[in-house]
Amino acid sequence: MAKKVDTGGHHDKLSTQVYEQELARLQAEMVAMQEWIRQKGQRLVVICEGRDAAGKGSAIKRMTEYLNPRFCHVVALPAPTEREEGQWYFQRYVQHLPTTGEIVVMDRSWYNRAGVERVMGFCTRDEYRRFLHQTPIFERLLVEDGIMLRKYWFSVSDVEQERRFRSRHDDPMRRWKLSPIDMKSISHWEDYSRAKDEMFVHTDIPEAPWFTVESEDKKAARLNVMAHLLSTVPYEHMPVPELEIPPRPPSKGYVRPPREENKYVPDFAATLAHHHQDGSAA
């Protein structure tokens, strides 16, 4: 009998309290993992792929929220320039790979070629076939050189994707997340499904396997991907040097220039407090 796989896609909805407590715990572990990577000179690449509005960005935001930005870089490349289009396909990604002690999280990656470029006709069939052939070789070289490579596919249903599209469309703070390509993805749902399936066939290799993240529930997806990532990295809690805050020395006669000589930003917050008090009094 085949073993039942727990995909994390069907469960009781997490309470806000449980979600926030576990998120805080996992984020603390992410900080510990980063310190281990930094002190041990390790290199980690985390690839986050999936359909538009699948929850990649929000997961990456929580994953990296408390990490030291000097040693953790989120890479979300725009469309290639004319010069980059003439380069070896992987070339513009190579320059963003981590050096010792660094983490790189890719919000989409070289797998653009197997997804949007393939479906929307932005690459030739020869370029696509070459990509499928070269990617396993390229990734094996990365792993052979000591890079820890993790690949996550965020999976979302067509109904939930459309709901998120409409939510973004109606929210002026998030409407920038929508593009004409996003809109076309609705009518190309099955094309993207076939492209993803073929991509998995060729690039789900033992050295760098794909892990699917069920993301109908965004909060659950965030916890699941962070917990899994932490479980795959053999980190340990490193000793943190004790820092002693020294006592403030006595003044040596410094006199601050008159405050009137400085240019201050207007106290906007004070006007809010004033209006709030007036409103309460009314």
C-alpha positions as CSV (number, residue, x, y, z in Angstrom):
1,M,0.0,0.0,0.0
2,A,1.3,3.4,-1.0
3,K,2.3,5.7,1.9
4,K,-0.1,8.6,2.3
5,V,1.7,11.9,1.8
6,D,0.8,14.8,4.1
7,T,0.8,17.8,1.7
8,G,-0.4,20.3,4.3
9,G,-3.2,21.2,2.0
10,H,-6.1,20.0,4.2
11,H,-6.3,20.9,7.9
12,D,-8.2,23.1,10.3
13,K,-7.4,26.7,9.8
14,L,-4.8,28.0,12.2
15,S,-5.9,30.5,14.8
16,T,-4.1,33.9,14.6
17,Q,-2.5,33.3,18.0
18,V,-1.1,29.8,17.0
19,Y,0.1,31.2,13.7
20,E,1.9,34.2,15.2
21,Q,3.6,32.1,17.9
22,E,4.9,29.5,15.5
23,L,5.9,32.1,13.0
24,A,8.0,33.9,15.7
25,R,9.6,30.6,16.7
26,L,10.5,29.7,13.1
27,Q,11.8,33.2,12.4
28,A,14.1,32.9,15.4
29,E,15.3,29.5,14.1
30,M,15.9,31.2,10.7
31,V,18.2,33.8,12.5
32,A,20.0,30.9,14.2
33,M,20.4,29.1,10.8
34,Q,21.8,32.3,9.2
35,E,24.4,32.7,12.0
36,W,25.5,29.1,11.5
37,I,25.8,29.7,7.7
38,R,27.7,32.9,8.3
39,Q,30.2,31.5,10.9
40,K,30.7,28.2,9.0
41,G,31.1,29.8,5.6
42,Q,28.2,27.9,4.1
43,R,26.2,29.0,1.0
44,L,22.4,28.5,0.6
45,V,20.2,29.2,-2.4
46,V,16.4,29.0,-1.9
47,I,14.4,29.1,-5.1
48,C,10.7,30.0,-4.8
49,E,8.6,29.3,-7.9
50,G,4.9,28.9,-8.7
51,R,2.0,30.5,-10.4
52,D,1.3,34.2,-10.1
53,A,-0.4,35.0,-6.8
54,A,0.7,31.6,-5.3
55,G,2.1,33.3,-2.2
56,K,5.8,33.2,-3.0
57,G,6.4,36.9,-2.1
58,S,4.6,36.8,1.3
59,A,6.5,33.6,2.2
60,I,9.8,35.1,1.3
61,K,9.0,38.3,3.3
62,R,8.3,36.3,6.5
63,M,11.3,34.0,5.8
64,T,13.8,36.9,5.6
65,E,12.1,39.5,7.8
66,Y,14.6,39.2,10.7
67,L,17.7,38.0,8.8
68,N,20.8,40.2,8.5
69,P,20.4,41.9,5.0
70,R,24.2,42.0,4.7
71,F,24.3,38.2,4.4
72,C,20.9,37.5,3.0
73,H,19.8,38.8,-0.4
74,V,16.4,38.5,-2.1
75,V,16.8,38.3,-5.9
76,A,13.8,39.2,-8.1
77,L,15.2,40.0,-11.5
78,P,13.3,42.1,-14.1
79,A,13.0,41.1,-17.7
80,P,16.5,40.7,-19.3
81,T,18.1,43.6,-21.1
82,E,19.2,43.4,-24.7
83,R,22.7,42.6,-23.6
84,E,21.6,39.9,-21.2
85,E,19.5,38.3,-24.0
86,G,22.8,37.7,-25.9
87,Q,24.5,36.0,-23.0
88,W,24.5,32.4,-21.9
89,Y,21.1,32.0,-20.3
90,F,22.3,31.3,-16.8
91,Q,24.9,34.1,-16.8
92,R,22.8,36.8,-15.3
93,Y,21.8,34.5,-12.4
94,V,25.3,33.3,-11.7
95,Q,26.4,36.8,-10.6
96,H,23.7,36.7,-7.8
97,L,24.8,33.3,-6.3
98,P,26.0,33.6,-2.7
99,T,29.6,33.8,-1.5
100,T,30.7,32.1,1.7
101,G,28.4,33.0,4.6
102,E,25.5,34.1,2.5
103,I,21.9,33.2,1.8
104,V,20.2,34.0,-1.5
105,V,16.4,33.7,-1.9
106,M,15.2,33.9,-5.5
107,D,11.7,35.1,-6.1
108,R,11.5,33.4,-9.4
109,S,14.8,32.2,-11.0
110,W,16.2,30.6,-14.1
111,Y,13.0,28.6,-14.2
112,N,11.4,31.5,-15.9
113,R,12.4,29.8,-19.1
114,A,10.4,26.7,-18.3
115,G,7.4,28.7,-17.3
116,V,6.4,32.1,-18.6
117,E,9.0,32.1,-21.4
118,R,7.8,28.7,-22.6
119,V,4.1,29.4,-22.4
120,M,4.1,32.9,-23.7
121,G,6.6,32.2,-26.5
122,F,9.4,34.4,-25.2
123,C,12.0,31.7,-26.1
124,T,12.4,29.4,-29.0
125,R,11.8,25.7,-28.9
126,D,15.6,25.1,-29.2
127,E,16.3,27.5,-26.3
128,Y,13.7,25.7,-24.2
129,R,15.1,22.2,-25.0
130,R,18.6,23.5,-24.3
131,F,17.4,24.8,-20.9
132,L,15.9,21.4,-19.9
133,H,19.2,19.7,-20.9
134,Q,21.5,22.2,-19.2
135,T,19.6,22.9,-15.9
136,P,20.3,19.5,-14.2
137,I,24.0,19.9,-15.2
138,F,24.1,23.4,-13.9
139,E,22.5,22.6,-10.7
140,R,24.6,19.5,-10.1
141,L,27.7,21.8,-10.5
142,L,26.3,24.2,-7.9
143,V,25.7,21.4,-5.4
144,E,29.0,19.7,-6.2
145,D,30.7,23.0,-5.4
146,G,29.1,23.0,-1.9
147,I,26.0,25.2,-2.5
148,M,22.9,24.1,-0.6
149,L,20.2,24.4,-3.2
150,R,16.5,24.2,-2.2
151,K,13.7,24.4,-4.8
152,Y,10.1,25.1,-3.8
153,W,7.0,25.1,-6.0
154,F,4.0,27.0,-4.5
155,S,0.8,25.4,-5.7
156,V,-2.5,27.2,-5.8
157,S,-5.9,26.4,-7.4
158,D,-7.4,28.3,-10.3
159,V,-10.3,29.5,-8.1
160,E,-8.0,30.8,-5.3
161,Q,-5.6,32.4,-7.9
162,E,-8.5,34.3,-9.4
163,R,-9.8,35.4,-6.0
164,R,-6.3,36.8,-5.2
165,F,-6.1,38.5,-8.5
166,R,-9.4,40.3,-7.9
167,S,-8.3,41.2,-4.4
168,R,-5.2,42.8,-5.7
169,H,-7.1,44.6,-8.5
170,D,-9.4,46.2,-5.9
171,D,-6.5,47.2,-3.5
172,P,-4.6,50.3,-4.6
173,M,-1.7,49.3,-2.3
174,R,-1.2,46.0,-4.1
175,R,-2.4,46.6,-7.6
176,W,1.2,47.0,-8.7
177,K,1.6,43.3,-8.3
178,L,-0.6,42.7,-11.3
179,S,0.7,42.8,-14.8
180,P,-0.7,42.1,-18.3
181,I,1.2,38.8,-18.2
182,D,-0.6,37.9,-15.0
183,M,-3.9,38.5,-16.6
184,K,-3.0,36.2,-19.5
185,S,-2.0,33.4,-17.1
186,I,-5.7,32.9,-16.4
187,S,-6.4,31.9,-20.0
188,H,-3.3,29.8,-20.1
189,W,-3.9,27.8,-16.9
190,E,-3.6,24.3,-18.6
191,D,-0.5,25.5,-20.6
192,Y,1.2,26.4,-17.4
193,S,0.2,23.1,-15.8
194,R,1.8,21.2,-18.7
195,A,4.9,23.3,-18.6
196,K,5.3,22.8,-14.9
197,D,4.8,19.0,-15.3
198,E,7.5,18.8,-18.0
199,M,9.8,21.0,-16.0
200,F,9.5,18.6,-13.0
201,V,10.2,15.6,-15.2
202,H,13.6,17.0,-16.4
203,T,14.7,19.0,-13.3
204,D,13.5,17.1,-10.3
205,I,16.9,15.5,-9.7
206,P,18.2,13.8,-6.5
207,E,20.9,16.4,-6.0
208,A,18.3,19.2,-6.2
209,P,14.7,17.9,-5.9
210,W,11.5,20.0,-6.1
211,F,9.4,20.4,-3.0
212,T,5.7,21.4,-3.5
213,V,4.2,23.8,-1.1
214,E,0.4,23.7,-0.9
215,S,-0.6,27.4,-0.7
216,E,-4.3,27.6,-0.7
217,D,-3.8,28.8,2.9
218,K,-1.1,31.4,2.8
219,K,-0.4,31.3,6.5
220,A,0.0,27.6,6.6
221,A,2.2,27.7,3.5
222,R,4.6,30.2,5.2
223,L,5.0,28.0,8.2
224,N,5.3,24.8,6.1
225,V,8.1,26.1,3.8
226,M,10.1,27.6,6.7
227,A,9.8,24.5,8.8
228,H,10.9,22.3,5.9
229,L,13.8,24.5,4.9
230,L,15.1,24.5,8.5
231,S,14.8,20.7,8.6
232,T,17.0,20.3,5.5
233,V,19.9,22.5,6.7
234,P,22.1,20.8,9.2
235,Y,22.6,24.0,11.3
236,E,23.2,24.2,15.0
237,H,22.9,27.1,17.4
238,M,26.2,28.9,17.5
239,P,27.5,30.6,20.6
240,V,26.8,34.3,20.5
241,P,29.5,36.6,21.9
242,E,28.5,38.4,25.0
243,L,28.3,42.1,24.5
244,E,28.5,44.5,27.4
245,I,27.1,47.9,27.1
246,P,29.6,50.3,28.7
247,P,28.6,53.0,31.1
248,R,28.1,56.4,29.5
249,P,31.2,58.6,30.3
250,P,30.8,61.9,32.0
251,S,30.3,65.0,29.9
252,K,33.5,66.8,28.7
253,G,31.8,70.1,28.2
254,Y,30.0,69.5,24.9
255,V,27.3,72.2,24.3
256,R,24.7,71.4,21.7
257,P,24.0,74.1,19.1
258,P,20.6,75.9,19.5
259,R,17.8,73.6,18.2
260,E,16.5,76.6,16.2
261,E,19.5,76.2,13.8
262,N,18.3,72.8,12.7
263,K,15.7,72.0,10.0
264,Y,13.1,69.6,11.5
265,V,10.5,67.6,9.6
266,P,7.0,68.8,10.6
267,D,5.5,66.9,13.6
268,F,2.8,65.1,11.6
269,A,2.2,62.6,14.4
270,A,1.3,65.4,16.8
271,T,-1.5,66.6,14.4
272,L,-2.9,63.1,14.4
273,A,-2.9,62.9,18.1
274,H,-4.5,66.3,18.3
275,H,-7.3,65.4,15.9
276,H,-7.8,62.1,17.7
277,Q,-8.2,63.9,21.0
278,D,-10.6,66.4,19.5
279,G,-12.6,63.6,18.0
280,S,-12.8,61.8,21.3
281,A,-13.9,64.9,23.1
282,A,-16.7,65.4,20.6
